[in-house]
PDB file of C-alpha atoms in Angstrom:
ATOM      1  CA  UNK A   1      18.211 -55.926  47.765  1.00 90.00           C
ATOM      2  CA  UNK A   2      17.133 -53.776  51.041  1.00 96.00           C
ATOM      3  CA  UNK A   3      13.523 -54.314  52.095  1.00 98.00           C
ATOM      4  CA  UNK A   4      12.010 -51.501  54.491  1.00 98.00           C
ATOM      5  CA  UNK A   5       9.159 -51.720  56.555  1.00 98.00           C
ATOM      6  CA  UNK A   6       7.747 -49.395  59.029  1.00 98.00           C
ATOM      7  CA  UNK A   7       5.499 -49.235  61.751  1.00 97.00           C
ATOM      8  CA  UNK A   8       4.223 -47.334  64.340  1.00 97.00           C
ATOM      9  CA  UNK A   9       2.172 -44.604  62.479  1.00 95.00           C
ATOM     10  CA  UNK A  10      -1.437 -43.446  63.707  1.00 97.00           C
ATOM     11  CA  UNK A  11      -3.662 -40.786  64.965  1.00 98.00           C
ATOM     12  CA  UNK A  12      -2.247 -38.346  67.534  1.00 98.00           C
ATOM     13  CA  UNK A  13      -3.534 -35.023  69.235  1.00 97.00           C
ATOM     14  CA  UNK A  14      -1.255 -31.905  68.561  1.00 98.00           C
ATOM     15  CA  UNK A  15       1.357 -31.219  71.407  1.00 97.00           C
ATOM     16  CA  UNK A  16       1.509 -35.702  71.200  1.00 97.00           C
ATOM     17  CA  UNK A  17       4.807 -37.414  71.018  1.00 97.00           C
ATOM     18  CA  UNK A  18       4.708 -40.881  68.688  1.00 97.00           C
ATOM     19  CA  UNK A  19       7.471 -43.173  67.242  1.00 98.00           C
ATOM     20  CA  UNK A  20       7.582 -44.822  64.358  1.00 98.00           C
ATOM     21  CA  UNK A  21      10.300 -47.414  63.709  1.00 98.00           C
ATOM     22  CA  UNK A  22      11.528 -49.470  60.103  1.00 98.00           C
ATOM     23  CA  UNK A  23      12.967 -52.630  60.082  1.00 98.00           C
ATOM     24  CA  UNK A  24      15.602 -53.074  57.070  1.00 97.00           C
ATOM     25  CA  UNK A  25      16.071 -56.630  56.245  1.00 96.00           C
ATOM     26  CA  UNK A  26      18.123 -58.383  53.224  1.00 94.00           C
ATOM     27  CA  UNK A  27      21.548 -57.245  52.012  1.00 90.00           C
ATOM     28  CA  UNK A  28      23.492 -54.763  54.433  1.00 92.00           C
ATOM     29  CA  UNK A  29      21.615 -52.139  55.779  1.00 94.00           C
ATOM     30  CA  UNK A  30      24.495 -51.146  58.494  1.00 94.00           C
ATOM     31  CA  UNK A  31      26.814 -49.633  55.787  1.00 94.00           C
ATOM     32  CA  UNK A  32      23.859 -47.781  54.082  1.00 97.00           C
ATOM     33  CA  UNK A  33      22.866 -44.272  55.165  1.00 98.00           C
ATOM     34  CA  UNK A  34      18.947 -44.230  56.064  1.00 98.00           C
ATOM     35  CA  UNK A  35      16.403 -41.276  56.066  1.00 98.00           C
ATOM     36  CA  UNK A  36      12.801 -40.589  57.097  1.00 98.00           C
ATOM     37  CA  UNK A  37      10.761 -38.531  54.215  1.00 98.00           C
ATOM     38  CA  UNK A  38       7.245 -37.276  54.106  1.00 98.00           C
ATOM     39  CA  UNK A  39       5.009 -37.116  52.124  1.00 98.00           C
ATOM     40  CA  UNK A  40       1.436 -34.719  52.319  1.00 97.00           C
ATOM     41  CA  UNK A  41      -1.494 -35.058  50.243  1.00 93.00           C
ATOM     42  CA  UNK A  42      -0.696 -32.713  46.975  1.00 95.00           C
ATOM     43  CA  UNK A  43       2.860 -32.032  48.117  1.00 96.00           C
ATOM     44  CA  UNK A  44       6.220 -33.028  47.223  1.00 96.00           C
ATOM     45  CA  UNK A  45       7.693 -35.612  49.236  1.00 96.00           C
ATOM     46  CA  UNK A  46      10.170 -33.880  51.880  1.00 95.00           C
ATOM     47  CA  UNK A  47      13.326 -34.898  53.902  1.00 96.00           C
ATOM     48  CA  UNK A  48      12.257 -35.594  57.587  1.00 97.00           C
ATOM     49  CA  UNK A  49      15.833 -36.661  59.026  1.00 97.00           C
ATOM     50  CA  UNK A  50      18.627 -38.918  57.866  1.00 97.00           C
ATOM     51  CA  UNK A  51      21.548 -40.620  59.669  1.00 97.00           C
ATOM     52  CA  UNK A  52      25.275 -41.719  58.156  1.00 97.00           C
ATOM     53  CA  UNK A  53      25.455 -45.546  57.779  1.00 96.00           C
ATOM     54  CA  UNK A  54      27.499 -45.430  61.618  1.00 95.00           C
ATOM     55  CA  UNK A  55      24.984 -43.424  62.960  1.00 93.00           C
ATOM     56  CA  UNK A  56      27.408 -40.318  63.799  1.00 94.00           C
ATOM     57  CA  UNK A  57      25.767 -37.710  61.804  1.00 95.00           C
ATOM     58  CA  UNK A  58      22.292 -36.646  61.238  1.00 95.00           C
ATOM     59  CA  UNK A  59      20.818 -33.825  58.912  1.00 93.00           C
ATOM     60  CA  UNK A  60      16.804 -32.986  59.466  1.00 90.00           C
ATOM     61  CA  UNK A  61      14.392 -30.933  57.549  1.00 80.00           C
ATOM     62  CA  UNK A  62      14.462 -27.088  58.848  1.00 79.00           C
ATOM     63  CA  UNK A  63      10.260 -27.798  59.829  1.00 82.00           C
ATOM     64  CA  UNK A  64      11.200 -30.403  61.893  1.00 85.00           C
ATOM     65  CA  UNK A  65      14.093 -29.801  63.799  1.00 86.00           C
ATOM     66  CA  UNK A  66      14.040 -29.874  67.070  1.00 90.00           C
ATOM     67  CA  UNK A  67      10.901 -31.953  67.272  1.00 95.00           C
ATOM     68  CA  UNK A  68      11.752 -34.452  65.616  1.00 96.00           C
ATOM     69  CA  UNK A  69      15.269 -37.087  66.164  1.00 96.00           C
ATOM     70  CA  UNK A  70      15.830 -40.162  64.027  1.00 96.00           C
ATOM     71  CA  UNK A  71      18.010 -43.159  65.835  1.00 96.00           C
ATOM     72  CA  UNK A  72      19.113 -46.443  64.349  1.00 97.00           C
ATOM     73  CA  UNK A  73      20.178 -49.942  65.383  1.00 97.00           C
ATOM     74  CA  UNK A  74      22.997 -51.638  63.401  1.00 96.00           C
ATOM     75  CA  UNK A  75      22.384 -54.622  65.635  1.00 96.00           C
ATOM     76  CA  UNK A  76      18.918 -54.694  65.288  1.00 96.00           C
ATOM     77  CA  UNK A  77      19.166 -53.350  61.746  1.00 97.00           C
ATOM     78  CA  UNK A  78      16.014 -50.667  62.895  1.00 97.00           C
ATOM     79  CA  UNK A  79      15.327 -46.910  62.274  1.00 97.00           C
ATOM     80  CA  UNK A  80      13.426 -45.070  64.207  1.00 97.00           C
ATOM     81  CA  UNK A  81      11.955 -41.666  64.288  1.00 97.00           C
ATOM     82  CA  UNK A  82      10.622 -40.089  67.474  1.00 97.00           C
ATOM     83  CA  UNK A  83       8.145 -36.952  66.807  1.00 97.00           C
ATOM     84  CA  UNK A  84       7.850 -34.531  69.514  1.00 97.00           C
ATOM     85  CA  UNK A  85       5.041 -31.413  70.013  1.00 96.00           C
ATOM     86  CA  UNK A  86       3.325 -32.878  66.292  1.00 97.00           C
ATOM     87  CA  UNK A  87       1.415 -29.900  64.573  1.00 96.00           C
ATOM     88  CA  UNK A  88      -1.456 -30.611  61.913  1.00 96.00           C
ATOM     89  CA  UNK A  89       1.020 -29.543  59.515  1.00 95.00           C
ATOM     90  CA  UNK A  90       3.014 -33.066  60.265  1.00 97.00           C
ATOM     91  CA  UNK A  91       0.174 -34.855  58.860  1.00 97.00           C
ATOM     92  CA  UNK A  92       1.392 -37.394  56.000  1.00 98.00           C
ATOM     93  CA  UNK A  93       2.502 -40.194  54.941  1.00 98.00           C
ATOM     94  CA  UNK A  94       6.037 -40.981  56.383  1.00 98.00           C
ATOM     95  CA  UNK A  95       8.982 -43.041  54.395  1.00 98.00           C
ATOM     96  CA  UNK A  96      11.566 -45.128  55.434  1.00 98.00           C
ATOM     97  CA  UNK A  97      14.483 -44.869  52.911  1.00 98.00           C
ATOM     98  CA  UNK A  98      17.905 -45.834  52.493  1.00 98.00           C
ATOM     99  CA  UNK A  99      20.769 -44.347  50.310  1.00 97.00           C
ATOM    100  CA  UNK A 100      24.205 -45.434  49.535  1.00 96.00           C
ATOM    101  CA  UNK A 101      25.556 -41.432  50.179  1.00 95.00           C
ATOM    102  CA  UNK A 102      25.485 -39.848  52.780  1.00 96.00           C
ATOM    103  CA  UNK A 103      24.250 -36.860  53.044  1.00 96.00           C
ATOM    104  CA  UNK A 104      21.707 -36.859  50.520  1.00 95.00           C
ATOM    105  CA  UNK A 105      18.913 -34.000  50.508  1.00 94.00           C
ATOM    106  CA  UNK A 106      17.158 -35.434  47.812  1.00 95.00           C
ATOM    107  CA  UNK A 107      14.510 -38.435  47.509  1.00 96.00           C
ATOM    108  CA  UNK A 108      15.757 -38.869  44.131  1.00 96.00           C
ATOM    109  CA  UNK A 109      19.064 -40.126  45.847  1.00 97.00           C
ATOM    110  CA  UNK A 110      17.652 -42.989  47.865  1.00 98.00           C
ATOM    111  CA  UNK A 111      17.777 -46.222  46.120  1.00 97.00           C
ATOM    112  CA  UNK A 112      15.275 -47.952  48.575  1.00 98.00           C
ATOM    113  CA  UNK A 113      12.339 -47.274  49.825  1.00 98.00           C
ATOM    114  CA  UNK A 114       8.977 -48.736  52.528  1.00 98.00           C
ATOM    115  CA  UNK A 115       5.600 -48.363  51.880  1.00 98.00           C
ATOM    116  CA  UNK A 116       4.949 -45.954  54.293  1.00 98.00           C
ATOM    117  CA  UNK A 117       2.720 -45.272  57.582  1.00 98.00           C
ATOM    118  CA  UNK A 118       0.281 -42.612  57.506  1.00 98.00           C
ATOM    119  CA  UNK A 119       0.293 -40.233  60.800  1.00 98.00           C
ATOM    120  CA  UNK A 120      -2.362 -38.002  61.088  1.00 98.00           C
ATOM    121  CA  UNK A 121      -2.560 -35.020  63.911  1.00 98.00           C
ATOM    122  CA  UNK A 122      -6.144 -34.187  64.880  1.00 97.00           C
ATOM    123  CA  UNK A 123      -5.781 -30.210  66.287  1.00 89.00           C
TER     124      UNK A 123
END
């Protein structure tokens, strides 16, 4: 059993830069692929980014990409996400998740998933 927690999340001015990191902690994270999702209020939830378990390959979300670049740390056993130029519309709720496939689009095809931390982008 993976447990995911993040951290980091807050309230930013548009044109800001923040990180948000997860910390993955019981069985092995390393050989799992991992994923940032979001989540608005009265929206689906949505692929941010996701990395392969060895941190080679990456796939993002078409809204976010080049803004935003997920990194991880199979030492540390830590995701992170670092959001550049953030836009009202980057406002949510954002997931730490991890997935035994790699790539996976779909939320439906992570197996574990954080709590969340909320970002919100005053204009």
């Amino acid at each position: 059993q993976v447990t995911l927690v993040e951290s980091g999340g807050g309230l930013v001015q548009a044109g800001g830069s923040l990180r948000i990191s997860c910390a993955a902690s019981g069985g092995t994270p390393s050989s799992l692929a991992m994923a940032w999702f979001r989540q608005a209020p009265g929206k689906e939830r949505e692929l941010v980014a996701a990395v392969d378990s060895d941190g080679d390959n990456r796939i993002g979300g078409d809204s976010v990409k080049g803004r935003f670049t997920i990194d991880r740390d199979n030492v540390k056993n830590t995701i992170g996400l670092l959001l550049n130029n953030l836009k009202s519309d980057d406002t949510a709720v954002y997931y730490c998740a991890a997935a035994r496939l790699f790539p996976e689009f779909s939320a439906t095809g992570y197996e574990y998933w954080g709590r969340g931390t909320q970002i919100t982008v005053s204009s």
